[in-house]
Coordinates of C-alpha atoms in Angstrom, one line a residue:
X1 CA 198.7 -72.2 16.3
X2 CA 195.2 -70.7 16.8
X3 CA 192.8 -69.8 14.0
X4 CA 193.8 -66.1 13.9
X5 CA 197.4 -66.9 13.4
X6 CA 196.5 -69.4 10.7
X7 CA 194.5 -66.8 8.8
X8 CA 197.3 -64.3 9.1
X9 CA 199.8 -66.8 7.8
X10 CA 197.5 -67.6 4.8
X11 CA 197.1 -63.9 4.0
X12 CA 200.8 -63.4 4.1
X13 CA 201.5 -66.3 1.7
X14 CA 198.7 -65.1 -0.7
X15 CA 200.3 -61.6 -0.6
X16 CA 203.7 -63.1 -1.6
X17 CA 202.2 -65.2 -4.4
X18 CA 200.3 -62.3 -5.8
X19 CA 203.5 -60.2 -5.7
X20 CA 205.3 -62.8 -7.7
X21 CA 202.5 -63.1 -10.3
X22 CA 202.4 -59.3 -10.6
X23 CA 206.1 -59.3 -11.4
X24 CA 205.6 -62.1 -13.9
X25 CA 202.7 -60.4 -15.7
X26 CA 204.6 -57.1 -15.7
X27 CA 207.5 -58.9 -17.6
X28 CA 205.0 -60.5 -20.0
X29 CA 203.1 -57.2 -20.5
X30 CA 199.8 -58.8 -19.5
X31 CA 198.3 -55.5 -18.4
X32 CA 194.6 -56.6 -17.7
X33 CA 195.8 -59.5 -15.5
X34 CA 198.3 -57.2 -13.8
X35 CA 195.5 -54.8 -12.8
X36 CA 193.5 -57.7 -11.3
X37 CA 196.6 -58.9 -9.4
X38 CA 197.3 -55.4 -8.1
X39 CA 193.7 -55.3 -6.8
X40 CA 194.2 -58.7 -5.2
X41 CA 197.4 -57.5 -3.6
X42 CA 195.6 -54.5 -2.1
X43 CA 192.9 -56.7 -0.7
X44 CA 195.4 -59.2 0.7
X45 CA 197.4 -56.4 2.3
X46 CA 194.3 -55.0 4.1
X47 CA 193.4 -58.4 5.3
X48 CA 196.9 -59.0 6.7
X49 CA 196.9 -55.6 8.4
X50 CA 193.5 -56.4 10.0
X51 CA 194.7 -59.8 11.2
X52 CA 198.0 -58.3 12.5
X53 CA 196.3 -55.8 14.8
X54 CA 196.5 -56.7 18.4
X55 CA 193.5 -56.5 20.6
X56 CA 194.0 -54.6 23.8
X57 CA 192.7 -56.6 26.7
X58 CA 191.7 -54.7 29.7
X59 CA 192.9 -56.3 32.9
X60 CA 190.5 -55.8 35.7
X61 CA 192.2 -54.9 39.0
X62 CA 192.0 -57.4 41.7
X63 CA 189.4 -56.6 44.3
X64 CA 191.0 -55.1 47.4
X65 CA 190.6 -56.8 50.6
X66 CA 188.6 -54.9 53.2
X67 CA 190.7 -53.2 55.9
X68 CA 190.8 -55.1 59.1
X69 CA 188.5 -53.7 61.8
X70 CA 190.5 -52.0 64.5
X71 CA 189.6 -53.1 68.0
X72 CA 188.6 -50.1 70.2
X73 CA 191.1 -49.1 72.8
X74 CA 190.4 -48.2 76.3
X75 CA 190.7 -44.5 75.4
X76 CA 188.1 -44.9 72.6
X77 CA 185.7 -46.6 75.1
X78 CA 186.1 -43.7 77.6
X79 CA 185.6 -41.1 74.9
X80 CA 182.4 -42.8 73.7
X81 CA 181.2 -43.2 77.3
X82 CA 181.8 -39.5 78.0
X83 CA 179.9 -38.5 74.8
X84 CA 177.0 -40.7 75.9
X85 CA 177.1 -39.1 79.4
X86 CA 176.8 -35.6 77.9
X87 CA 173.9 -36.7 75.7
X88 CA 172.1 -38.3 78.6
X89 CA 172.5 -35.2 80.9
X90 CA 171.1 -33.0 78.1
X91 CA 168.1 -35.4 77.7
X92 CA 167.3 -35.4 81.5
X93 CA 167.6 -31.7 81.8
X94 CA 165.5 -31.0 78.7
X95 CA 162.8 -33.4 79.9
X96 CA 162.3 -31.4 83.1
X97 CA 163.0 -27.9 81.7
X98 CA 162.9 -27.6 77.8
X99 CA 164.5 -24.2 77.8
X100 CA 167.3 -25.0 80.3
X101 CA 171.0 -24.9 79.5
X102 CA 173.8 -26.4 81.5
X103 CA 177.6 -26.4 81.8
X104 CA 180.0 -28.3 83.9
X105 CA 180.8 -26.7 87.3
X106 CA 184.3 -28.1 87.2
X107 CA 186.3 -27.7 84.0
X108 CA 188.0 -31.1 84.7
X109 CA 184.6 -32.9 84.9
X110 CA 185.8 -35.6 82.5
X111 CA 188.7 -36.5 84.7
X112 CA 186.5 -36.4 87.8
X113 CA 184.1 -38.9 86.2
X114 CA 186.9 -41.3 85.4
X115 CA 188.2 -41.0 89.0
X116 CA 184.7 -41.7 90.4
X117 CA 184.3 -38.2 92.0
X118 CA 181.1 -36.3 92.4
X119 CA 180.4 -33.9 89.5
X120 CA 177.9 -30.9 89.4
X121 CA 176.5 -28.9 86.6
X122 CA 175.4 -25.2 86.6
X123 CA 171.9 -24.6 85.2
X124 CA 170.2 -21.6 83.5
X125 CA 166.5 -21.2 82.9
X126 CA 165.8 -24.3 84.9
X127 CA 162.9 -23.1 87.0
X128 CA 165.0 -21.4 89.6
X129 CA 167.5 -24.2 90.1
X130 CA 171.1 -23.1 89.6
X131 CA 173.0 -26.2 90.4
X132 CA 172.5 -30.0 90.1
X133 CA 174.4 -33.1 91.0
X134 CA 174.9 -35.7 88.4
X135 CA 174.7 -39.2 89.7
X136 CA 177.1 -41.4 87.7
X137 CA 178.0 -45.0 88.3
X138 CA 180.1 -47.2 86.1
X139 CA 180.2 -44.4 83.5
X140 CA 176.4 -44.4 83.3
X141 CA 174.1 -41.5 84.3
X142 CA 171.6 -42.7 86.9
X143 CA 169.9 -39.4 87.5
X144 CA 170.2 -35.7 88.4
X145 CA 169.5 -34.2 91.8
X146 CA 168.6 -30.5 91.5
X147 CA 169.8 -28.0 94.2
X148 CA 169.6 -24.3 94.5
X149 CA 172.6 -22.1 94.2
X150 CA 172.6 -20.8 97.8
X151 CA 171.1 -23.8 99.6
X152 CA 171.8 -27.5 99.5
X153 CA 169.4 -30.0 97.9
X154 CA 165.9 -29.0 97.0
X155 CA 162.9 -30.0 99.2
X156 CA 162.4 -33.0 96.9
X157 CA 165.9 -34.3 97.7
X158 CA 166.1 -33.3 101.3
X159 CA 165.0 -35.5 104.1
X160 CA 162.4 -33.9 106.3
X161 CA 163.6 -33.1 109.8
X162 CA 161.2 -35.0 112.1
X163 CA 162.8 -33.9 115.3
X164 CA 160.6 -31.6 117.4
X165 CA 162.0 -28.1 118.0
X166 CA 163.6 -27.5 121.4
X167 CA 161.5 -25.5 123.8
X168 CA 162.9 -22.3 124.9
X169 CA 162.7 -20.8 128.3
X170 CA 160.3 -17.9 128.1
X171 CA 160.9 -16.9 131.7
X172 CA 164.0 -15.1 130.7
X173 CA 163.6 -11.4 130.3
X174 CA 164.1 -9.9 126.8
X175 CA 167.1 -8.0 127.9
X176 CA 169.0 -11.1 128.9
X177 CA 169.5 -12.5 125.4
X178 CA 170.6 -10.4 122.5
X179 CA 169.4 -11.3 119.0
X180 CA 172.0 -12.9 116.9
X181 CA 173.1 -10.8 114.0
X182 CA 172.4 -12.4 110.6
X183 CA 175.5 -12.9 108.6
X184 CA 175.2 -11.5 105.0
X185 CA 175.3 -14.2 102.3
X186 CA 178.4 -14.0 100.2
X187 CA 177.5 -14.3 96.5
X188 CA 181.0 -13.9 95.1
X189 CA 181.5 -17.6 94.4
X190 CA 178.1 -17.8 92.7
X191 CA 178.9 -14.7 90.6
X192 CA 182.2 -16.1 89.6
X193 CA 180.8 -19.5 88.6
X194 CA 177.9 -17.9 86.7
X195 CA 180.3 -15.5 84.8
X196 CA 182.7 -18.3 83.9
X197 CA 179.9 -20.4 82.6
X198 CA 178.3 -17.7 80.4
X199 CA 181.3 -15.4 79.4
X200 CA 181.6 -16.9 76.0
X201 CA 177.8 -16.6 75.3
X202 CA 177.8 -13.0 76.6
X203 CA 180.7 -12.0 74.4
X204 CA 178.9 -13.4 71.4
X205 CA 175.7 -11.5 72.3
X206 CA 177.6 -8.3 72.7
X207 CA 179.3 -8.7 69.3
X208 CA 175.9 -9.4 67.7
X209 CA 174.4 -6.4 69.3
X210 CA 177.2 -4.1 68.1
X211 CA 176.8 -5.5 64.6
X212 CA 173.1 -4.7 64.8
X213 CA 173.8 -1.2 66.0
X214 CA 172.4 -1.6 69.5
X215 CA 173.8 0.4 72.4
X216 CA 173.2 -2.1 75.2
X217 CA 172.4 -5.7 76.1
X218 CA 170.0 -6.5 78.9
X219 CA 170.4 -9.7 81.0
X220 CA 167.0 -10.4 82.3
X221 CA 166.2 -11.7 85.7
X222 CA 165.1 -15.1 84.3
X223 CA 168.6 -15.9 83.1
X224 CA 170.4 -14.5 86.2
X225 CA 170.8 -15.9 89.6
X226 CA 169.2 -14.3 92.7
X227 CA 168.9 -10.6 92.6
X228 CA 171.2 -10.1 95.6
X229 CA 174.1 -11.6 93.5
X230 CA 173.8 -9.1 90.7
X231 CA 176.3 -6.5 92.0
X232 CA 178.9 -9.3 92.4
X233 CA 178.1 -10.5 88.8
X234 CA 178.7 -6.9 87.6
X235 CA 182.1 -6.9 89.2
X236 CA 183.0 -10.3 87.7
X237 CA 181.9 -9.1 84.3
X238 CA 184.1 -6.0 84.6
X239 CA 187.0 -8.3 85.5
X240 CA 186.3 -10.5 82.5
X241 CA 186.6 -7.5 80.2
X242 CA 182.9 -6.5 79.8
X243 CA 182.8 -2.9 81.0
X244 CA 179.9 -0.8 81.9
X245 CA 177.8 -3.5 83.5
X246 CA 175.1 -1.8 85.6
X247 CA 172.3 -3.3 87.8
X248 CA 168.8 -2.4 86.8
X249 CA 165.4 -3.4 88.2
X250 CA 164.8 -5.8 85.3
X251 CA 168.3 -7.3 85.3
X252 CA 171.9 -6.3 84.4
X253 CA 172.4 -3.9 81.5
X254 CA 175.7 -4.0 79.6
X255 CA 176.3 -0.6 77.9
X256 CA 178.2 -1.1 74.6
X257 CA 179.0 2.6 74.0
X258 CA 181.2 4.7 76.3

């Protein structure tokens, strides 16, 4: 029995004794003593009530164990490596050309990287370069080799041809040899690739221009490939749903009103 239970037991016994005394004084008509006994009974009852109240003990919850750290899977590692590759390419391109933008040439570039195949990016506002090869080994970007859209690698990446040109026989008369006809360069592939890479951005620009009340959007020569490819780009834009694309001296103008 603890101290609290002992005090409660004593208050209970005192209350019983005072009750018996009150009954006895009531029979004997001892009114002054009865009043004192009634006061004592009131005090004893309050004391018993106070000692009988139970204190609510707050039980603190047990601290939860930390969740076990999940080991990264092979897929998680590949996703992380691909994100690092994208960031690294952006850093390399931005270091050379701060205003440049790039997109993958192949939509399945992620799978090509995992298969160890060569991957290329299409560039815009990169000082005239339209295409670049990303050198990747063991899921790490080793560098970028810039190349023009219609040619191969740039002079920085090409090996100089050290062979001397063959001498031609000048004794032949001009009529004996006919000049070879130059074949026209086909820019349809370049136009298709450029349109596919920028169609989302162009749609957004057209919507913004319509919202601002503009009647046309001009694609400047700085953001377009070579000028000879502009007619093919106009055809690709029309196929992509952007009508009224017309070549101008300063670029390609997209008329927003019919």
